[in-house]
Structure formats: structure tokens, C-alpha cells
Amino acid sequence: GESVGLHLPTLSVQEGDNSIINCAYSNSASDYFIWYKQESGKGPQFIIDIRSNMDKRQGQRVTVLLNKTVKHLSLQIAATQPGDSAVYFCAETPGNNRLAFGKGNQVVVIP
Amino acid sequence: DVKVTQSSRYLVKRTGEKVFLECVQDMDHENMFWYRQDPGLGLRLIYFSYDVKMKEKGDIPEGYSVSREKKERFSLILESASTNQTSMYLCASSSGRASDEQFFGPGTRLTVL
């Protein structure tokens, strides 16, 4: 079947380098944001979240940055590994008791 | 380990058939969701439920219905399948606010011939 990664912007990164994935969100009232990772043939998996009262949050090898002024979210992955190859997408809460998902970015790690 | 399971990974049906997609979560979550995912379109919300026997339309409910008779189970029904309903269907659940972190199942890839 068709991969969810088709038609998406693609970031190719050398194994061991850092990756930065960007997301522009739409609603200035959104107060919660999540990054998800989706590997081929699997459902999306939570990576990290951040609330609007923060501008940075770190996890294991991942950091999320939030710039509310320009409505921009980024995910940084340190020392990218082959297992990081996936589609990454952000989600925001636009105030209607739902999550609104971005279309995603495909990350391809080159060994 | 928390889990959302979906009844089938792959399903092939014929146009006009009635199709049931089942989703079960073991986390005692109040909220459950059905999405479809298509290349280039991202995740689109079909229906969601924030309590047993409660349901709300998402962004693309046409051609679908849902059932939530028990807290752990949320079913998506295609009353009369059509070829434009060929897609990946993802179920998710969350607790607290419906917009908080959602846990996803592995997905059902449905093909309607």
C-alpha cells in the first residue's frame, strides 16, 4: 500500500548528525503541542510534548522548541540513528477539544 | 504497557459492503477517536467519543457512523463501503481533555474494491 511518507517534505540526514524538523502551527490560542513519530506500517507514537508556558523541553536525545511569537515548533534529534527514520508530525490544541495534526515530515537517515 | 488494539491490520472489502472496524483500549480512557490517514492529507478526524454512548462528529463524518457501548471499545462503521474510503484508519484514546496526548493503535489498512 501507499506509504504515509509519500508527498511529504523529506529531510535526509547522515547517521550521527543532528536533525531539526520544523512545524508551523495555525492557532495562537493553542496551549499544548505534541510531536509524534510514525514508522512505516505503524501507528503514530508520542515523542515529546510542551505546554505554551514553556519555550523548550528536553527528552532523551530530543528537544522541542516553541516560538509563540511566530507560531513555530521544532523538534531536534541529537545523533540521529537509523531507527529514527520515520514520518514526524506535530499536533496542536486549537481550542475545540481536539488535536489538530500537521501533515508531517519524512526523515531518512543515511547510514 | 498501555495498549490500543485494532481488530484487523489489513482488510479488503467490496463496494456496498457494510464494514466494521473495532478498537479496544486497556487504559480506562474516557476519550476515543477514529481518524483516517491519506498520503498528502495527514490525519483527519472522523468521529470521537468522550464517554460511553456519546459521540461527536469530526471533520469528515460523511459515510461513517460509530458505536461506543462500552468504555474500552469504539467501533467505526462504514454503512456502504465506497472506493474513496480506501485508506489507513487509526484509532486513538486519551484521558482528561480530549486534546491531551492521544495513544494510537497500529492502524487498519482498508481497501475497497
mmCIF file of N, CA and C in Angstrom, chain A residues 1-4 6-7 31-32 34 36 38 41-44 46 51 89 93 97-99 101 103, chain B residues 9 35 37 39-43 45 48 57-59 90 97-102 104-106 109:
data_model
loop_
_atom_site.group_PDB
_atom_site.id
_atom_site.type_symbol
_atom_site.label_atom_id
_atom_site.label_comp_id
_atom_site.label_asym_id
_atom_site.label_seq_id
_atom_site.Cartn_x
_atom_site.Cartn_y
_atom_site.Cartn_z
ATOM 1 N N GLY A 1 0.813 -1.207 0.000
ATOM 2 C CA GLY A 1 0.000 0.000 0.000
ATOM 3 C C GLY A 1 0.842 1.250 0.000
ATOM 4 N N GLU A 2 0.228 2.380 -0.222
ATOM 5 C CA GLU A 2 0.978 3.629 -0.277
ATOM 6 C C GLU A 2 1.512 3.989 1.090
ATOM 7 N N SER A 3 2.730 4.496 1.117
ATOM 8 C CA SER A 3 3.333 4.922 2.372
ATOM 9 C C SER A 3 2.770 6.273 2.772
ATOM 10 N N VAL A 4 2.616 6.466 4.109
ATOM 11 C CA VAL A 4 2.167 7.758 4.597
ATOM 12 C C VAL A 4 3.199 8.837 4.291
ATOM 13 N N LEU A 6 4.664 9.429 1.440
ATOM 14 C CA LEU A 6 4.612 9.994 0.103
ATOM 15 C C LEU A 6 4.104 11.428 0.159
ATOM 16 N N HIS A 7 4.574 12.264 -0.743
ATOM 17 C CA HIS A 7 4.131 13.644 -0.896
ATOM 18 C C HIS A 7 4.565 14.542 0.256
ATOM 19 N N ASP A 31 -2.546 25.775 23.393
ATOM 20 C CA ASP A 31 -1.766 25.797 24.629
ATOM 21 C C ASP A 31 -1.014 24.496 24.892
ATOM 22 N N TYR A 32 -1.075 23.580 23.952
ATOM 23 C CA TYR A 32 -0.409 22.288 24.157
ATOM 24 C C TYR A 32 -0.004 21.760 22.796
ATOM 25 N N ILE A 34 2.337 18.553 20.666
ATOM 26 C CA ILE A 34 2.941 17.223 20.759
ATOM 27 C C ILE A 34 3.688 16.941 19.457
ATOM 28 N N TYR A 36 4.820 13.630 17.258
ATOM 29 C CA TYR A 36 4.621 12.202 17.077
ATOM 30 C C TYR A 36 5.596 11.679 16.028
ATOM 31 N N GLN A 38 5.972 8.368 13.345
ATOM 32 C CA GLN A 38 5.253 7.245 12.746
ATOM 33 C C GLN A 38 6.179 6.477 11.824
ATOM 34 N N GLY A 41 4.118 1.453 8.458
ATOM 35 C CA GLY A 41 3.256 0.344 8.839
ATOM 36 C C GLY A 41 2.801 0.353 10.282
ATOM 37 N N LYS A 42 3.096 1.441 11.001
ATOM 38 C CA LYS A 42 2.712 1.504 12.415
ATOM 39 C C LYS A 42 1.886 2.744 12.696
ATOM 40 N N GLY A 43 1.236 2.754 13.851
ATOM 41 C CA GLY A 43 0.516 3.937 14.284
ATOM 42 C C GLY A 43 1.469 4.978 14.849
ATOM 43 N N PRO A 44 1.022 6.244 14.915
ATOM 44 C CA PRO A 44 1.864 7.298 15.488
ATOM 45 C C PRO A 44 2.205 7.025 16.942
ATOM 46 N N PHE A 46 3.915 8.799 20.494
ATOM 47 C CA PHE A 46 4.288 10.024 21.194
ATOM 48 C C PHE A 46 5.802 10.117 21.376
ATOM 49 N N ARG A 51 3.961 22.548 26.787
ATOM 50 C CA ARG A 51 2.841 23.455 27.032
ATOM 51 C C ARG A 51 3.272 24.872 26.670
ATOM 52 N N PHE A 89 5.306 14.262 12.848
ATOM 53 C CA PHE A 89 4.369 15.361 12.710
ATOM 54 C C PHE A 89 3.998 15.950 14.062
ATOM 55 N N THR A 93 -3.408 21.981 20.055
ATOM 56 C CA THR A 93 -4.790 22.023 20.521
ATOM 57 C C THR A 93 -5.352 23.394 20.186
ATOM 58 N N ASN A 97 -11.265 21.277 21.745
ATOM 59 C CA ASN A 97 -11.194 19.987 22.441
ATOM 60 C C ASN A 97 -10.715 18.865 21.524
ATOM 61 N N ARG A 98 -9.897 19.195 20.561
ATOM 62 C CA ARG A 98 -9.324 18.192 19.680
ATOM 63 C C ARG A 98 -7.853 18.496 19.493
ATOM 64 N N LEU A 99 -7.154 17.527 18.925
ATOM 65 C CA LEU A 99 -5.805 17.767 18.439
ATOM 66 C C LEU A 99 -5.880 18.020 16.937
ATOM 67 N N PHE A 101 -3.527 17.998 13.623
ATOM 68 C CA PHE A 101 -2.239 17.426 13.232
ATOM 69 C C PHE A 101 -1.690 18.110 11.988
ATOM 70 N N LYS A 103 0.805 17.878 8.574
ATOM 71 C CA LYS A 103 0.881 16.825 7.552
ATOM 72 C C LYS A 103 2.133 15.970 7.678
ATOM 73 N N ARG B 9 -5.300 -5.654 10.782
ATOM 74 C CA ARG B 9 -4.249 -4.805 10.210
ATOM 75 C C ARG B 9 -4.556 -4.496 8.740
ATOM 76 N N TYR B 35 -9.584 8.233 13.134
ATOM 77 C CA TYR B 35 -9.005 9.069 12.096
ATOM 78 C C TYR B 35 -8.835 8.234 10.822
ATOM 79 N N GLN B 37 -6.061 8.344 7.492
ATOM 80 C CA GLN B 37 -4.787 8.943 7.104
ATOM 81 C C GLN B 37 -4.533 8.620 5.649
ATOM 82 N N PRO B 39 -2.122 9.784 2.081
ATOM 83 C CA PRO B 39 -0.896 10.481 1.667
ATOM 84 C C PRO B 39 -1.183 11.920 1.249
ATOM 85 N N GLY B 40 -0.416 12.840 1.805
ATOM 86 C CA GLY B 40 -0.568 14.243 1.462
ATOM 87 C C GLY B 40 -1.661 14.973 2.203
ATOM 88 N N LEU B 41 -2.506 14.245 2.927
ATOM 89 C CA LEU B 41 -3.626 14.882 3.635
ATOM 90 C C LEU B 41 -3.484 14.806 5.148
ATOM 91 N N GLY B 42 -2.584 14.002 5.637
ATOM 92 C CA GLY B 42 -2.398 13.889 7.073
ATOM 93 C C GLY B 42 -3.538 13.146 7.752
ATOM 94 N N LEU B 43 -3.638 13.345 9.059
ATOM 95 C CA LEU B 43 -4.666 12.693 9.860
ATOM 96 C C LEU B 43 -5.927 13.550 9.876
ATOM 97 N N LEU B 45 -9.908 13.742 11.360
ATOM 98 C CA LEU B 45 -10.780 13.187 12.392
ATOM 99 C C LEU B 45 -12.147 12.851 11.814
ATOM 100 N N PHE B 48 -15.358 11.219 17.231
ATOM 101 C CA PHE B 48 -14.774 10.922 18.525
ATOM 102 C C PHE B 48 -15.858 10.760 19.577
ATOM 103 N N LYS B 57 -19.244 14.334 15.862
ATOM 104 C CA LYS B 57 -18.698 14.324 14.516
ATOM 105 C C LYS B 57 -17.367 15.051 14.502
ATOM 106 N N GLY B 58 -16.470 14.492 13.718
ATOM 107 C CA GLY B 58 -15.208 15.165 13.469
ATOM 108 C C GLY B 58 -15.299 16.004 12.210
ATOM 109 N N ASP B 59 -14.221 16.032 11.460
ATOM 110 C CA ASP B 59 -14.159 16.878 10.272
ATOM 111 C C ASP B 59 -14.718 16.205 9.015
ATOM 112 N N LEU B 90 -6.990 4.900 11.748
ATOM 113 C CA LEU B 90 -6.281 4.885 13.022
ATOM 114 C C LEU B 90 -7.240 5.209 14.153
ATOM 115 N N ARG B 97 -8.544 15.903 29.107
ATOM 116 C CA ARG B 97 -9.021 16.665 27.960
ATOM 117 C C ARG B 97 -8.866 15.795 26.714
ATOM 118 N N ALA B 98 -9.852 15.872 25.841
ATOM 119 C CA ALA B 98 -9.765 15.102 24.590
ATOM 120 C C ALA B 98 -8.563 15.541 23.778
ATOM 121 N N SER B 99 -8.095 16.763 24.022
ATOM 122 C CA SER B 99 -6.972 17.276 23.247
ATOM 123 C C SER B 99 -5.618 16.980 23.881
ATOM 124 N N ASP B 100 -5.589 16.257 24.958
ATOM 125 C CA ASP B 100 -4.313 15.853 25.535
ATOM 126 C C ASP B 100 -3.712 14.688 24.755
ATOM 127 N N GLU B 101 -2.565 14.209 25.215
ATOM 128 C CA GLU B 101 -1.838 13.178 24.475
ATOM 129 C C GLU B 101 -2.746 12.022 24.096
ATOM 130 N N GLN B 102 -2.726 11.676 22.837
ATOM 131 C CA GLN B 102 -3.522 10.562 22.348
ATOM 132 C C GLN B 102 -2.607 9.384 22.057
ATOM 133 N N PHE B 104 -2.201 5.878 20.072
ATOM 134 C CA PHE B 104 -2.724 5.329 18.825
ATOM 135 C C PHE B 104 -2.586 3.816 18.742
ATOM 136 N N GLY B 105 -3.518 3.206 18.026
ATOM 137 C CA GLY B 105 -3.403 1.814 17.649
ATOM 138 C C GLY B 105 -2.515 1.675 16.421
ATOM 139 N N PRO B 106 -2.285 0.446 15.967
ATOM 140 C CA PRO B 106 -1.385 0.212 14.837
ATOM 141 C C PRO B 106 -1.985 0.543 13.473
ATOM 142 N N ARG B 109 -5.418 -0.975 7.465
ATOM 143 C CA ARG B 109 -5.391 -0.524 6.063
ATOM 144 C C ARG B 109 -6.555 -1.190 5.341
#
